[in-house]
PDB file of C-alpha atoms in Angstrom:
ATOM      1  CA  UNK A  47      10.071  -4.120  46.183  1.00  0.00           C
ATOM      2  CA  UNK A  48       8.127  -1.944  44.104  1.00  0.00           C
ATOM      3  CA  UNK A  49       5.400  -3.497  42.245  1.00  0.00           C
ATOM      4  CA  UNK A  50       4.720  -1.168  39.405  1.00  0.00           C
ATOM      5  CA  UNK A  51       6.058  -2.729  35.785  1.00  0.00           C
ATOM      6  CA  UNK A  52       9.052  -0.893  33.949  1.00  0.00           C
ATOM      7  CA  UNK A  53       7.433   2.017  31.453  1.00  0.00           C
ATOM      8  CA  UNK A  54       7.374  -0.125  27.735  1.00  0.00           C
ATOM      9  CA  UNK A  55       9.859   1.502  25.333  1.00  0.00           C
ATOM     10  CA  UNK A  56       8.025   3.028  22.376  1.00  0.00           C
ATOM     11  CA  UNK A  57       8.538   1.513  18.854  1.00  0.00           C
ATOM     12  CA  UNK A  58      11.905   2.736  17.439  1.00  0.00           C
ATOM     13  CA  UNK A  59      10.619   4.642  13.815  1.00  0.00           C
ATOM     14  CA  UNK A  60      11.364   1.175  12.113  1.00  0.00           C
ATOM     15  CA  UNK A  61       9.523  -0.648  13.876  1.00  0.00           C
ATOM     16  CA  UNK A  62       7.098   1.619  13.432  1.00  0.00           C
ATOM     17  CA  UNK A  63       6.474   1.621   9.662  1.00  0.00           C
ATOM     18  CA  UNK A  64       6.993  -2.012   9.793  1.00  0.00           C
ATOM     19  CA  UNK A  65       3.671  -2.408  12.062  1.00  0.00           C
ATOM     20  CA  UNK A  66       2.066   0.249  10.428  1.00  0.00           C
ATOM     21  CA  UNK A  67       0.521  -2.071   7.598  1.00  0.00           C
ATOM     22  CA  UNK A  68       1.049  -5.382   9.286  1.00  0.00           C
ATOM     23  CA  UNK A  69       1.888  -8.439   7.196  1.00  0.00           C
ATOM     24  CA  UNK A  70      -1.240 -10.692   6.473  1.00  0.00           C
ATOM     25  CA  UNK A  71      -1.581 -14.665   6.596  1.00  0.00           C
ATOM     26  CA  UNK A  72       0.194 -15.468   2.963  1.00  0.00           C
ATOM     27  CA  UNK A  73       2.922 -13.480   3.679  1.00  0.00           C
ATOM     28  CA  UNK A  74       3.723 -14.558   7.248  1.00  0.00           C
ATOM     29  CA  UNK A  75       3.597 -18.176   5.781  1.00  0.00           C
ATOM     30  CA  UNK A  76       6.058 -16.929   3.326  1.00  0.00           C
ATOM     31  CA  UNK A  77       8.257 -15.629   5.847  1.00  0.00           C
ATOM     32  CA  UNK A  78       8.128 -18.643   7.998  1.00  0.00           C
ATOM     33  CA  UNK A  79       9.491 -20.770   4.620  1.00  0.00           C
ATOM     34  CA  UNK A  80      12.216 -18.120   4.471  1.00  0.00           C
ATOM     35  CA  UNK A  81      13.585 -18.586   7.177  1.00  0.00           C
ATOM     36  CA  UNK A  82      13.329 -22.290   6.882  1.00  0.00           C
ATOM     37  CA  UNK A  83      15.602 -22.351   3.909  1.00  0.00           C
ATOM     38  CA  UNK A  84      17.737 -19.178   4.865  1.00  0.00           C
ATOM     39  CA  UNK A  85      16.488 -16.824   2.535  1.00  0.00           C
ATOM     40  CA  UNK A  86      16.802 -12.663   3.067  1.00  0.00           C
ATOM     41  CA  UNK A  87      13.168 -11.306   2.757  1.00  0.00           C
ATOM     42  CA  UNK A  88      12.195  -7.452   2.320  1.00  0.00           C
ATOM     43  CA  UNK A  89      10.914  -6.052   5.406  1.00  0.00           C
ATOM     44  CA  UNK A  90       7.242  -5.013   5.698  1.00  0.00           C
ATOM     45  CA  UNK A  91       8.251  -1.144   5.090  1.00  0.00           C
ATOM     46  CA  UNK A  92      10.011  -2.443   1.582  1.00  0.00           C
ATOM     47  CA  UNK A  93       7.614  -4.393   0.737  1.00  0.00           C
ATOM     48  CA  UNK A  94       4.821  -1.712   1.567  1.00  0.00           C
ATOM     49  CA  UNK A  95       6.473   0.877  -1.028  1.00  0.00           C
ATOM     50  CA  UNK A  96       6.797  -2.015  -3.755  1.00  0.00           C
ATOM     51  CA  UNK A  97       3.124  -2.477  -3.649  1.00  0.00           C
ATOM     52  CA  UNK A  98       2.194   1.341  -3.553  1.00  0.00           C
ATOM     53  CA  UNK A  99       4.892   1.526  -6.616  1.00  0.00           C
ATOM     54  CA  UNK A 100       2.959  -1.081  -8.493  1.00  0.00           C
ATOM     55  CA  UNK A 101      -0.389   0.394  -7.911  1.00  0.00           C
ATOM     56  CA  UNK A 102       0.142   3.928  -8.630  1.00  0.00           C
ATOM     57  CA  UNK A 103       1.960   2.785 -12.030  1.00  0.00           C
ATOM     58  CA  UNK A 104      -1.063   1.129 -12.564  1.00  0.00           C
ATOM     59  CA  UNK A 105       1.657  -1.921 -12.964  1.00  0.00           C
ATOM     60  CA  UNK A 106       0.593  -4.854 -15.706  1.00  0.00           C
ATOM     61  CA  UNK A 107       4.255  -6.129 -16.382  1.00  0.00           C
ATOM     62  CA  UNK A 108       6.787  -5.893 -13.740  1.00  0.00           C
ATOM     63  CA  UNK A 109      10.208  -7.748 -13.292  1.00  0.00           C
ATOM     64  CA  UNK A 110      11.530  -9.063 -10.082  1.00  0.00           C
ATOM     65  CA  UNK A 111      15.222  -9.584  -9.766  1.00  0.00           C
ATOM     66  CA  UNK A 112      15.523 -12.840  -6.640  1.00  0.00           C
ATOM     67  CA  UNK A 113      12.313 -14.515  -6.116  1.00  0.00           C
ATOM     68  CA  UNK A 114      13.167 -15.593  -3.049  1.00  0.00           C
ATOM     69  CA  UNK A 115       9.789 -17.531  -1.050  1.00  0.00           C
ATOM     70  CA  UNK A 116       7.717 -15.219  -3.177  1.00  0.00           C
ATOM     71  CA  UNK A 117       7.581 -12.257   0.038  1.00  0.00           C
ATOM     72  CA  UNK A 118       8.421  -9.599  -2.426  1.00  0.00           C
ATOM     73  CA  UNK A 119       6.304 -10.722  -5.167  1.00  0.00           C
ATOM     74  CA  UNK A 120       2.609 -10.929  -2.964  1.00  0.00           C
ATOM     75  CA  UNK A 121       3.496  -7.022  -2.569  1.00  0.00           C
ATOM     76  CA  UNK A 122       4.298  -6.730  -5.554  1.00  0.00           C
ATOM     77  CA  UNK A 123       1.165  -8.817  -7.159  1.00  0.00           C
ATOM     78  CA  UNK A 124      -0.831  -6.763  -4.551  1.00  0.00           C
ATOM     79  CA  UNK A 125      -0.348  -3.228  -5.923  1.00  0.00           C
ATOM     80  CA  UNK A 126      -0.678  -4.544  -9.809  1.00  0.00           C
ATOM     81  CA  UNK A 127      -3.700  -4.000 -12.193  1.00  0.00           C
ATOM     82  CA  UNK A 128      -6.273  -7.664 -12.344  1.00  0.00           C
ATOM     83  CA  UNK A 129      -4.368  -8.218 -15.626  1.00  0.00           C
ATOM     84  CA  UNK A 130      -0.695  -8.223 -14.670  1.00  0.00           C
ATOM     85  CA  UNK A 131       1.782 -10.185 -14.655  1.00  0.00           C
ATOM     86  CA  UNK A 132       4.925 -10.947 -12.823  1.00  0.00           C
ATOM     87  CA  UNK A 133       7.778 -12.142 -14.097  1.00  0.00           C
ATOM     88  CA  UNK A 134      10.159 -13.458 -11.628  1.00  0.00           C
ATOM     89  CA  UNK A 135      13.853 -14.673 -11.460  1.00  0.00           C
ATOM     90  CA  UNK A 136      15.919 -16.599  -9.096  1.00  0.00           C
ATOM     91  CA  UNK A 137      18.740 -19.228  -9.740  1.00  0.00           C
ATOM     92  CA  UNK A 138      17.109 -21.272  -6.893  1.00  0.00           C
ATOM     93  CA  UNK A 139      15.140 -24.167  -7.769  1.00  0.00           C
ATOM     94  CA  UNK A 140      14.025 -24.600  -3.853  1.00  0.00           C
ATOM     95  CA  UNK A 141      12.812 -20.840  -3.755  1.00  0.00           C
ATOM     96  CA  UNK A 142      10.866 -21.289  -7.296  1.00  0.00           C
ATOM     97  CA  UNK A 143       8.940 -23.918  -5.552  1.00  0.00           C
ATOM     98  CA  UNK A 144       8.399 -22.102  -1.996  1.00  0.00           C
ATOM     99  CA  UNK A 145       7.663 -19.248  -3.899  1.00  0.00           C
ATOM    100  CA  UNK A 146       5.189 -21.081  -6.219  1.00  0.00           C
ATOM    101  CA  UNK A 147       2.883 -22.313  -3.186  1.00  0.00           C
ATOM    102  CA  UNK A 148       3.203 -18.974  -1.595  1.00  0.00           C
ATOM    103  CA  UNK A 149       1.214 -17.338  -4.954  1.00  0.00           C
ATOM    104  CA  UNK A 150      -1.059 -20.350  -4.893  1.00  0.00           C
ATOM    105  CA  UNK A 151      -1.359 -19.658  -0.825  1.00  0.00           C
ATOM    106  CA  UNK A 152      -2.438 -15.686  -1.454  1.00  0.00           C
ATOM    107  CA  UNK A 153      -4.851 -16.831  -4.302  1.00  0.00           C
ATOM    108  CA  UNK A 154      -2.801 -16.089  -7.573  1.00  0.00           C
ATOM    109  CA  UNK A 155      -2.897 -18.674 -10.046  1.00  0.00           C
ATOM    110  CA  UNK A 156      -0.034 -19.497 -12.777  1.00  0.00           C
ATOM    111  CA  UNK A 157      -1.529 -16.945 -15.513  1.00  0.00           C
ATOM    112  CA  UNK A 158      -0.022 -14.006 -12.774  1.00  0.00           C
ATOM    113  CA  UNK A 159       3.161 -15.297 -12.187  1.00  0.00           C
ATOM    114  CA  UNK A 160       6.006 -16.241 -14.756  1.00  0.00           C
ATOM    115  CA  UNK A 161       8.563 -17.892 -12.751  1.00  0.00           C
ATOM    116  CA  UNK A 162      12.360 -17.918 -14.740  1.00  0.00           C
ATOM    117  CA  UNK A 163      15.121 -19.932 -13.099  1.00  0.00           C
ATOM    118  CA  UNK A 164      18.320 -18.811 -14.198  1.00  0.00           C
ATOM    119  CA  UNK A 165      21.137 -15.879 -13.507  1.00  0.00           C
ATOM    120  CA  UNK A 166      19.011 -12.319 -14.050  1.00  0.00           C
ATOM    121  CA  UNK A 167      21.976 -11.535 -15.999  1.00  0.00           C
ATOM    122  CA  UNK A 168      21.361 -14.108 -18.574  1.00  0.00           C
ATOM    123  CA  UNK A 169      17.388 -14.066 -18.651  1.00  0.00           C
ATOM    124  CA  UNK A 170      17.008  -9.963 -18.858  1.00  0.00           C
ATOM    125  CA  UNK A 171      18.461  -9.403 -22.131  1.00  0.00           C
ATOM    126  CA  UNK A 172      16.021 -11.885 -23.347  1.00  0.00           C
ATOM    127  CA  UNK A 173      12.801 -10.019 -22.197  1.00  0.00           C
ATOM    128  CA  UNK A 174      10.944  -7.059 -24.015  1.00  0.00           C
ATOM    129  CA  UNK A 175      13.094  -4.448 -24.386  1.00  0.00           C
ATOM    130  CA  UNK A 176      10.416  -1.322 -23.295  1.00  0.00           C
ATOM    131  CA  UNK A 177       7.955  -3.595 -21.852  1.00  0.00           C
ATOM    132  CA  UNK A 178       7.485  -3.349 -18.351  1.00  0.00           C
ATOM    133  CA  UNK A 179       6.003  -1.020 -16.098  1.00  0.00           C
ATOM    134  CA  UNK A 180       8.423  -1.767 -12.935  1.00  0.00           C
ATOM    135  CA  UNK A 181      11.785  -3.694 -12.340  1.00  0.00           C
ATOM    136  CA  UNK A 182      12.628  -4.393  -8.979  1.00  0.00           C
ATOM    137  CA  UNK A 183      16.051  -5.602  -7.993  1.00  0.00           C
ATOM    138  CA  UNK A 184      16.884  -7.618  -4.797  1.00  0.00           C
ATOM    139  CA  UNK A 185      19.581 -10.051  -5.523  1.00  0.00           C
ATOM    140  CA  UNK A 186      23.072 -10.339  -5.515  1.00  0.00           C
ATOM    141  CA  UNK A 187      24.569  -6.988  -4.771  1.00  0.00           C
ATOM    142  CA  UNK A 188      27.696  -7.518  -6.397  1.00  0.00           C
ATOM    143  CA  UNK A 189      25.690  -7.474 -10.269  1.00  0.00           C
ATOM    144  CA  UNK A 190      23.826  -4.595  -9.321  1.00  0.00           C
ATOM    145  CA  UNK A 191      26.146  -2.303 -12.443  1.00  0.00           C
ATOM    146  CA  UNK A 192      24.322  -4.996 -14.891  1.00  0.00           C
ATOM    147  CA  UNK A 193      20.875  -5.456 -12.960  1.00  0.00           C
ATOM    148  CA  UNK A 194      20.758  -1.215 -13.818  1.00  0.00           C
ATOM    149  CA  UNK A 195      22.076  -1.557 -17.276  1.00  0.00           C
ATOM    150  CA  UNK A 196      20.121  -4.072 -18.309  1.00  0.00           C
ATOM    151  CA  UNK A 197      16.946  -2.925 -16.147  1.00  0.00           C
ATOM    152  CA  UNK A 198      16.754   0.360 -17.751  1.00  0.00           C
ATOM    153  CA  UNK A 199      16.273  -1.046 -20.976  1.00  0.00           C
ATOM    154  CA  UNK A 200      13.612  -3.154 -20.150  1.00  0.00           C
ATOM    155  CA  UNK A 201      11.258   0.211 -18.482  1.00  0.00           C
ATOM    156  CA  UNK A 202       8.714   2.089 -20.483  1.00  0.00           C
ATOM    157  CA  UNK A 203       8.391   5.597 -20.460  1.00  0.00           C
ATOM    158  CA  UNK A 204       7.432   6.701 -16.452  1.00  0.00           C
ATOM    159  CA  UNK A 205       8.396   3.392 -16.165  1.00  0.00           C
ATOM    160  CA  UNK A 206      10.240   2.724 -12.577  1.00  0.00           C
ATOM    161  CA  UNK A 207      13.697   0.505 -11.878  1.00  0.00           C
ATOM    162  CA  UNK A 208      14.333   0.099  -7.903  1.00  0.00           C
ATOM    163  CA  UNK A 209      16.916  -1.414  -5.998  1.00  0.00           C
ATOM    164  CA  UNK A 210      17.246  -2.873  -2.462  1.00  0.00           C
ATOM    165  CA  UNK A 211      19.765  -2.656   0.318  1.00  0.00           C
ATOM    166  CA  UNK A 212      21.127   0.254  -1.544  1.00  0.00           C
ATOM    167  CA  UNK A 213      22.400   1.750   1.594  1.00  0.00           C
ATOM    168  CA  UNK A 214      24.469  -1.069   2.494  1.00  0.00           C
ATOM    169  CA  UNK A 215      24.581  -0.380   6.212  1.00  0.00           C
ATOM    170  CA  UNK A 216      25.850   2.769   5.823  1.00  0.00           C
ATOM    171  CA  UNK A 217      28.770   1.491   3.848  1.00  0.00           C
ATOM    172  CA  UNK A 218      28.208   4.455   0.781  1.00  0.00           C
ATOM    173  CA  UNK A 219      29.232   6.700   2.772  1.00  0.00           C
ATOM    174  CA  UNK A 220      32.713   4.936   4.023  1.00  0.00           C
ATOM    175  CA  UNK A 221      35.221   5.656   2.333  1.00  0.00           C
ATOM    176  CA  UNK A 222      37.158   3.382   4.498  1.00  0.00           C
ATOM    177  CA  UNK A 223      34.633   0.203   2.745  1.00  0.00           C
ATOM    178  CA  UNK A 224      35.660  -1.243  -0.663  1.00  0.00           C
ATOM    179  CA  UNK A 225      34.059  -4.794  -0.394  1.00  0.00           C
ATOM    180  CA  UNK A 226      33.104  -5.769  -3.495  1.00  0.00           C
ATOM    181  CA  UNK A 227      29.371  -5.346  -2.738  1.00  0.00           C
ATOM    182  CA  UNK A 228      29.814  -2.033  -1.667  1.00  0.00           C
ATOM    183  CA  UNK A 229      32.215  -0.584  -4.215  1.00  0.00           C
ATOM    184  CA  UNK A 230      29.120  -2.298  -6.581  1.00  0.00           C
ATOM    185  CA  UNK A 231      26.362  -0.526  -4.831  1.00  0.00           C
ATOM    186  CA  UNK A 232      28.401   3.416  -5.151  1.00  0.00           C
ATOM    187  CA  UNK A 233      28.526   2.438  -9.051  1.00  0.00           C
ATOM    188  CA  UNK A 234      25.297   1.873  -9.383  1.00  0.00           C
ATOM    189  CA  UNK A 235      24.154   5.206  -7.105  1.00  0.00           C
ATOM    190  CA  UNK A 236      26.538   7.132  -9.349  1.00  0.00           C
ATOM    191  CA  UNK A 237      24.934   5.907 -12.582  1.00  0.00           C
ATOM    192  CA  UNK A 238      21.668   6.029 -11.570  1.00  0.00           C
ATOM    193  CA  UNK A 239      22.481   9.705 -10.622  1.00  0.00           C
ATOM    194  CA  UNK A 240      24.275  10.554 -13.491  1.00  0.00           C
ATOM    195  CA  UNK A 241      21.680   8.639 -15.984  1.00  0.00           C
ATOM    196  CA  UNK A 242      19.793  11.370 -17.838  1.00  0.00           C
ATOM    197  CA  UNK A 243      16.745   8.980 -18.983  1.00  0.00           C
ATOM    198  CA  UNK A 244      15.966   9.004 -15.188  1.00  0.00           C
ATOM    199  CA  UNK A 245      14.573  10.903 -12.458  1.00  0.00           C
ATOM    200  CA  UNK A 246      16.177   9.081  -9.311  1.00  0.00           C
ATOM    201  CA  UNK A 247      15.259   9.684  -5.150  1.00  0.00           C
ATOM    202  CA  UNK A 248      16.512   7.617  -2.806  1.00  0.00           C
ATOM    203  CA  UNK A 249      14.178   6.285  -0.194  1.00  0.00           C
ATOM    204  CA  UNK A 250      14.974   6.249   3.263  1.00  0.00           C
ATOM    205  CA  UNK A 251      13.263   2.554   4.423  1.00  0.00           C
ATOM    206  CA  UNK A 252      14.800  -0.014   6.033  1.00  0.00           C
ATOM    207  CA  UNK A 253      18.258  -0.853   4.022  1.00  0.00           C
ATOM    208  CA  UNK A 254      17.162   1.829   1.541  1.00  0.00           C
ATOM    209  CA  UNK A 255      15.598   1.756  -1.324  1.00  0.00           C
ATOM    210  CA  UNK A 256      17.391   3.712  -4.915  1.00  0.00           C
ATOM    211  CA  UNK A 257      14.531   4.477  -7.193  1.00  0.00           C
ATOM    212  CA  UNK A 258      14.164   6.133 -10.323  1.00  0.00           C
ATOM    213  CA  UNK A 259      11.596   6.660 -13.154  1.00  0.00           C
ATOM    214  CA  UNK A 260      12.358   6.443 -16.662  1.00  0.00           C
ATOM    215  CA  UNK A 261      11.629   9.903 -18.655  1.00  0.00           C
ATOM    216  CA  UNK A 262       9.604   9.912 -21.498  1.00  0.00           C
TER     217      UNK A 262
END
């Protein structure tokens, strides 16, 4: 019997930019109370681009569509100016609280965080129309048509709206797939496409990420 060990597979290219900037303590610990309560998290790619969104916007007010244990919002809160503020909303009371001691765990008191339980679709229309640097969406795909509606309306000029899982496994591409969540996620890449106050790319990491910057 040989005693040499089997060659280690290289990193697939996923795996790759998700060790590339590894996760720190906070948002490990965050992790770990996601998957405690069952709750999707970006990946570390995702959550990478979020915070170099934030910090080359030079972000003070951004929007966060699903709170979640607060993974998405440390990236977030990473890449924003000293002064900013997140606003974040999730119908969950148990995620507003995990989330809550995940800000206090990374060091960011209650002036940086402005936590808003409640359906996004509800709550948006009641923030500053113009006001905010970024909106990131990451909730239930199936609203995704009024996430981008409303969403819009809240950007500034150069101001950026982005939205998760986009991709949907593939499924925008299918013709054969007409769940709801997917027939919702094709509506949303049409308008975004079609939206002349925008400048859209889609980025190619992990689920995929639709982004687009509102024109001055």
């Amino acid at each position: 019997m040989s005693s040499e060990t089997e060659p280690t597979a290289p990193p697939t290219f996923a795996e790759y930019l998700d060790g590339y900037l590894p996760d720190d303590e906070a948002l490990l610990t965050a992790r770990t109370r996601a998957d405690e309560l069952g709750c999707p998290t970006v990946v570390p790619s995702v959550g990478c681009t979020l915070r170099f969104l934030t910090a080359a916007l030079s972000a003070r007010a951004v929007v966060e569509i699903g709170t979640g244990t607060g993974v998405s919002g440390l990236y977030l809160l990473h890449g924003m100016t000293k002064d900013g503020v997140l606003t974040s909303i999730d119908i969950e009371p148990e995620f507003h609280r995990a989330a809550r001691a995940t800000f206090a765990d990374a060091g960011f008191g209650g002036s940086k965080t402005r936590l808003i339980m409640g359906r996004a679709v509800d709550v948006m229309p009641r923030l500053t129309s113009g006001g905010y640097d970024l909106v990131f969406v990451d909730a239930a795909k199936a609203e995704y048509p009024h996430y981008y509606e409303q969403g819009v309306e809240l950007l500034r000029p150069g101001g950026v709206i982005a939205f998760n899982g986009i991709l949907a496994n593939g499924g925008l591409s299918d013709p054969a797939r007409r769940d709801q969540d997917t027939l919702s996620l094709r509506e949303v890449a049409r308008s975004v496409a079609s939206d002349d106050r925008l400048m859209p790319a889609m980025l190619p990491v992990a689920g995929g990420l639709l982004a687009a910057a509102r024109l001055a």
